[in-house]
Amino acid sequence: MPGTPARALATLLLATAVGATVAAAPARAAAPETPLQHIVPAPVSVTPRPGTTYHLTPDTHIHTHPGSAAAKQVGEFLAGVLRPSTGYRLPVVPGASGKGISLLLTGADPRVGDEGYQLDVTRRGVVVRAKTAAGLFAGVQTFRQLLPAKVEARSRQHGPWTAPGGSVLDHPRYAHRGAMLDVARHFFSVDEVKRYIDQIALYKVNKLHLHLADDQGWRLEIKSWPRLATYGGSTEVGGGPGGYYTQEQYKDLVAYAAARHIEVIPEIDMPGHTNAALASYAELNCDGVAPPLYTGIDVGFSSLCIDKDITYKFVDDVLREVAALTPGKYLHIGGDEAHATTDPDFIAFMNKVLPLVAKHGKHPVGWHEFVKATPPATAVPQFWGTKTVAADMVEAAKRGNKIILSPATKAYLDMKYDEHTPLGLNWAGYTDVEDAYDWNPGAFLENLPAEAVKGVEAPLWTETVTKSADIEYMAFPRLPAIAELGWSPWSTHNWDNFKVRLAAQADRWHTLGINYYPSPQVPWKK
Ligand code: TNX
């Protein structure tokens, strides 16, 4: 594995250097509890300054790039994380200073690109430099990990609040680093989704794909077709009460994600996975008869009526309203498991719907089956297969499509870890943490050029998942593994190193109340 020996050596050298410093130094300069080597996802490069420690103090200020509201927002975000546990005021003020914490939009190494950052921690201060607020936000996530885990607590804790001296130069491997949450099979409240947003933001995930409609429920208010939400959203798997987001609530979610530099990609799955819509409006059915609501977990039995004009009026209205709620470029139109739609019908349907996405100013994302309709090069197929041979993806790449990889055998957070996992499914097999981590997105699909990969995404389907504690149990620790594949250069990829860094995250998860699966593959402390 490239890079491994150098990395191991660097870790060893640092361990020696820190060890030596600890022995000689006074108590106040004790080794910070989180070494620079424990960052997840692994940064591009880390240069420790052994023996140097930064101390956050009651009069630390957070200085943000003068005149930038976006930098100020990142500063306020950081202050929001640090204030409850430290009890410090941490005023966020415009300006630059060698002291305290500075978040600046100038002077970054050009290699940081659009989302990367440079972080310098010295005795005097902490400076994050980036070209964009997204880069500053990423740098802030790294800085959080350098402070003691209890800094994440929401109540006052004892310091000292130290971070190890050093510098980090960092930027992502892929532009798309996604997590998907299925809010259709079980409904999750705005607060539950926000909680997940906060958790994925820790690991520099920058896309939240929301699976908003499926056979069991329609979860977004559509003003032109109100029964979709009020009736179609009125149940869920198992027959619970379901629910939906009003457009105001949804806007709030999108803004909450945006403040964490996460773009929401809404999915309205079609032409299959549409029982909730078909149940809400009889006229959408070929026979004009609305089926009953559905609370089971079978897939592939429903289809919009391909030959009816009203189908396209419906899709046009829905896409218009969803596009208006979406600041990002992408709308996900599903297209998976359309087993109740013939191939010619599927293609005819997509040929009418793809232009509607463009008409509303967006680019389509679709589950990989939608390449059957040869979508334009701006369309993004999301591969969810279980094989590493996918000729249709290779062909799509030749036409210019960039592909998101969510192989079900690796990236599906709803697969059980092993046969004892109380939640989840196993149709793609068991996926323990090492399975989730040990694949190279750039070389996963045979004959797919590395440049055709737009990124990775970890979907969490929720047939068996009903509450935040369940989401967390399935996502942690696999979500950080997929996040690292999306962010870190392949040269840092090393399971033996990753599992140690992952173990070091657990203190944070305890403090944050994240219910993770303590996989026996990971050397957890204690
Ligand atoms: C397949 S993967 C589905 C979903 C299910 C999931 C359960 C994909 C695009 N479709 O409808 O929820 O399996 O693992």
mmCIF file with all atom_site columns, N, CA, C and O and ligand atoms in Angstrom, residues 185 214 273 299 336-337 367 384 412 414-415 425 427 461 463, ligand 1:
data_model
loop_
_atom_site.group_PDB
_atom_site.id
_atom_site.type_symbol
_atom_site.label_atom_id
_atom_site.label_alt_id
_atom_site.label_comp_id
_atom_site.label_asym_id
_atom_site.label_entity_id
_atom_site.label_seq_id
_atom_site.pdbx_PDB_ins_code
_atom_site.Cartn_x
_atom_site.Cartn_y
_atom_site.Cartn_z
_atom_site.occupancy
_atom_site.B_iso_or_equiv
_atom_site.pdbx_formal_charge
_atom_site.auth_seq_id
_atom_site.auth_comp_id
_atom_site.auth_asym_id
_atom_site.auth_atom_id
_atom_site.pdbx_PDB_model_num
ATOM   1  N N  . ARG A 1 185 ? -39.325 5.387  4.598   1.00 0.00 ? 185 ARG A N  1
ATOM   2  C CA . ARG A 1 185 ? -39.717 4.104  5.210   1.00 0.00 ? 185 ARG A CA 1
ATOM   3  C C  . ARG A 1 185 ? -40.105 4.315  6.665   1.00 0.00 ? 185 ARG A C  1
ATOM   4  O O  . ARG A 1 185 ? -41.099 3.789  7.149   1.00 0.00 ? 185 ARG A O  1
ATOM   5  N N  . ASP A 1 214 ? -41.385 7.330  -1.033  1.00 0.00 ? 214 ASP A N  1
ATOM   6  C CA . ASP A 1 214 ? -41.299 5.919  -1.401  1.00 0.00 ? 214 ASP A CA 1
ATOM   7  C C  . ASP A 1 214 ? -42.678 5.302  -1.226  1.00 0.00 ? 214 ASP A C  1
ATOM   8  O O  . ASP A 1 214 ? -43.647 6.024  -0.944  1.00 0.00 ? 214 ASP A O  1
ATOM   9  N N  . HIS A 1 273 ? -41.506 2.808  -6.682  1.00 0.00 ? 273 HIS A N  1
ATOM   10 C CA . HIS A 1 273 ? -41.444 3.334  -5.299  1.00 0.00 ? 273 HIS A CA 1
ATOM   11 C C  . HIS A 1 273 ? -42.419 4.497  -5.106  1.00 0.00 ? 273 HIS A C  1
ATOM   12 O O  . HIS A 1 273 ? -42.104 5.466  -4.423  1.00 0.00 ? 273 HIS A O  1
ATOM   13 N N  . VAL A 1 299 ? -40.307 -4.301 -2.282  1.00 0.00 ? 299 VAL A N  1
ATOM   14 C CA . VAL A 1 299 ? -39.977 -3.245 -3.245  1.00 0.00 ? 299 VAL A CA 1
ATOM   15 C C  . VAL A 1 299 ? -40.394 -3.698 -4.636  1.00 0.00 ? 299 VAL A C  1
ATOM   16 O O  . VAL A 1 299 ? -40.612 -4.883 -4.882  1.00 0.00 ? 299 VAL A O  1
ATOM   17 N N  . ASP A 1 336 ? -34.810 3.541  -9.344  1.00 0.00 ? 336 ASP A N  1
ATOM   18 C CA . ASP A 1 336 ? -34.360 2.192  -8.975  1.00 0.00 ? 336 ASP A CA 1
ATOM   19 C C  . ASP A 1 336 ? -35.521 1.208  -8.937  1.00 0.00 ? 336 ASP A C  1
ATOM   20 O O  . ASP A 1 336 ? -36.678 1.582  -8.762  1.00 0.00 ? 336 ASP A O  1
ATOM   21 N N  . GLU A 1 337 ? -35.166 -0.038 -9.107  1.00 0.00 ? 337 GLU A N  1
ATOM   22 C CA . GLU A 1 337 ? -36.073 -1.176 -8.879  1.00 0.00 ? 337 GLU A CA 1
ATOM   23 C C  . GLU A 1 337 ? -37.464 -0.964 -9.469  1.00 0.00 ? 337 GLU A C  1
ATOM   24 O O  . GLU A 1 337 ? -38.473 -1.260 -8.826  1.00 0.00 ? 337 GLU A O  1
ATOM   25 N N  . TRP A 1 367 ? -30.601 6.668  -9.453  1.00 0.00 ? 367 TRP A N  1
ATOM   26 C CA . TRP A 1 367 ? -29.993 5.356  -9.175  1.00 0.00 ? 367 TRP A CA 1
ATOM   27 C C  . TRP A 1 367 ? -29.526 4.773  -10.506 1.00 0.00 ? 367 TRP A C  1
ATOM   28 O O  . TRP A 1 367 ? -30.058 5.120  -11.567 1.00 0.00 ? 367 TRP A O  1
ATOM   29 N N  . TRP A 1 384 ? -25.347 1.452  -7.094  1.00 0.00 ? 384 TRP A N  1
ATOM   30 C CA . TRP A 1 384 ? -25.648 0.798  -5.812  1.00 0.00 ? 384 TRP A CA 1
ATOM   31 C C  . TRP A 1 384 ? -25.530 -0.719 -5.919  1.00 0.00 ? 384 TRP A C  1
ATOM   32 O O  . TRP A 1 384 ? -26.021 -1.452 -5.050  1.00 0.00 ? 384 TRP A O  1
ATOM   33 N N  . TYR A 1 412 ? -23.537 0.605  2.061   1.00 0.00 ? 412 TYR A N  1
ATOM   34 C CA . TYR A 1 412 ? -24.920 0.603  2.566   1.00 0.00 ? 412 TYR A CA 1
ATOM   35 C C  . TYR A 1 412 ? -24.936 0.499  4.088   1.00 0.00 ? 412 TYR A C  1
ATOM   36 O O  . TYR A 1 412 ? -24.652 -0.553 4.657   1.00 0.00 ? 412 TYR A O  1
ATOM   37 N N  . ASP A 1 414 ? -27.381 0.333  5.919   1.00 0.00 ? 414 ASP A N  1
ATOM   38 C CA . ASP A 1 414 ? -28.466 -0.481 6.475   1.00 0.00 ? 414 ASP A CA 1
ATOM   39 C C  . ASP A 1 414 ? -28.141 -1.968 6.436   1.00 0.00 ? 414 ASP A C  1
ATOM   40 O O  . ASP A 1 414 ? -28.953 -2.783 6.906   1.00 0.00 ? 414 ASP A O  1
ATOM   41 N N  . MET A 1 415 ? -26.966 -2.350 5.916   1.00 0.00 ? 415 MET A N  1
ATOM   42 C CA . MET A 1 415 ? -26.595 -3.762 5.983   1.00 0.00 ? 415 MET A CA 1
ATOM   43 C C  . MET A 1 415 ? -26.112 -4.070 7.404   1.00 0.00 ? 415 MET A C  1
ATOM   44 O O  . MET A 1 415 ? -25.439 -3.249 8.037   1.00 0.00 ? 415 MET A O  1
ATOM   45 N N  . LEU A 1 425 ? -30.642 -5.042 7.269   1.00 0.00 ? 425 LEU A N  1
ATOM   46 C CA . LEU A 1 425 ? -30.944 -6.106 6.321   1.00 0.00 ? 425 LEU A CA 1
ATOM   47 C C  . LEU A 1 425 ? -29.624 -6.771 5.945   1.00 0.00 ? 425 LEU A C  1
ATOM   48 O O  . LEU A 1 425 ? -28.549 -6.314 6.349   1.00 0.00 ? 425 LEU A O  1
ATOM   49 N N  . TRP A 1 427 ? -29.293 -8.401 2.486   1.00 0.00 ? 427 TRP A N  1
ATOM   50 C CA . TRP A 1 427 ? -29.340 -8.907 1.106   1.00 0.00 ? 427 TRP A CA 1
ATOM   51 C C  . TRP A 1 427 ? -28.024 -8.676 0.364   1.00 0.00 ? 427 TRP A C  1
ATOM   52 O O  . TRP A 1 427 ? -27.716 -9.391 -0.584  1.00 0.00 ? 427 TRP A O  1
ATOM   53 N N  . TRP A 1 461 ? -30.943 3.212  4.406   1.00 0.00 ? 461 TRP A N  1
ATOM   54 C CA . TRP A 1 461 ? -32.355 2.869  4.227   1.00 0.00 ? 461 TRP A CA 1
ATOM   55 C C  . TRP A 1 461 ? -32.919 2.508  5.586   1.00 0.00 ? 461 TRP A C  1
ATOM   56 O O  . TRP A 1 461 ? -32.211 1.947  6.426   1.00 0.00 ? 461 TRP A O  1
ATOM   57 N N  . GLU A 1 463 ? -35.914 0.741  6.645   1.00 0.00 ? 463 GLU A N  1
ATOM   58 C CA . GLU A 1 463 ? -36.984 -0.234 6.895   1.00 0.00 ? 463 GLU A CA 1
ATOM   59 C C  . GLU A 1 463 ? -36.977 -0.683 8.360   1.00 0.00 ? 463 GLU A C  1
ATOM   60 O O  . GLU A 1 463 ? -38.033 -0.936 8.939   1.00 0.00 ? 463 GLU A O  1
HETATM 61 C C1 . TNX B 2 .   ? -32.768 -1.393 -2.286  1.00 0.00 ? 1   TNX B C1 1
HETATM 62 S S1 . TNX B 2 .   ? -30.812 0.361  -3.253  1.00 0.00 ? 1   TNX B S1 1
HETATM 63 C C2 . TNX B 2 .   ? -33.392 -0.175 -2.502  1.00 0.00 ? 1   TNX B C2 1
HETATM 64 C C3 . TNX B 2 .   ? -34.192 0.407  -1.440  1.00 0.00 ? 1   TNX B C3 1
HETATM 65 C C4 . TNX B 2 .   ? -34.242 -0.438 -0.218  1.00 0.00 ? 1   TNX B C4 1
HETATM 66 C C5 . TNX B 2 .   ? -32.876 -1.022 0.025   1.00 0.00 ? 1   TNX B C5 1
HETATM 67 C C6 . TNX B 2 .   ? -32.771 -1.786 1.295   1.00 0.00 ? 1   TNX B C6 1
HETATM 68 C C7 . TNX B 2 .   ? -31.986 1.022  -3.931  1.00 0.00 ? 1   TNX B C7 1
HETATM 69 C C8 . TNX B 2 .   ? -31.662 2.050  -4.892  1.00 0.00 ? 1   TNX B C8 1
HETATM 70 N N1 . TNX B 2 .   ? -33.196 0.593  -3.600  1.00 0.00 ? 1   TNX B N1 1
HETATM 71 O O1 . TNX B 2 .   ? -35.498 0.660  -1.911  1.00 0.00 ? 1   TNX B O1 1
HETATM 72 O O2 . TNX B 2 .   ? -34.630 0.348  0.855   1.00 0.00 ? 1   TNX B O2 1
HETATM 73 O O3 . TNX B 2 .   ? -32.552 -1.858 -1.042  1.00 0.00 ? 1   TNX B O3 1
HETATM 74 O O4 . TNX B 2 .   ? -31.443 -2.140 1.534   1.00 0.00 ? 1   TNX B O4 1
#
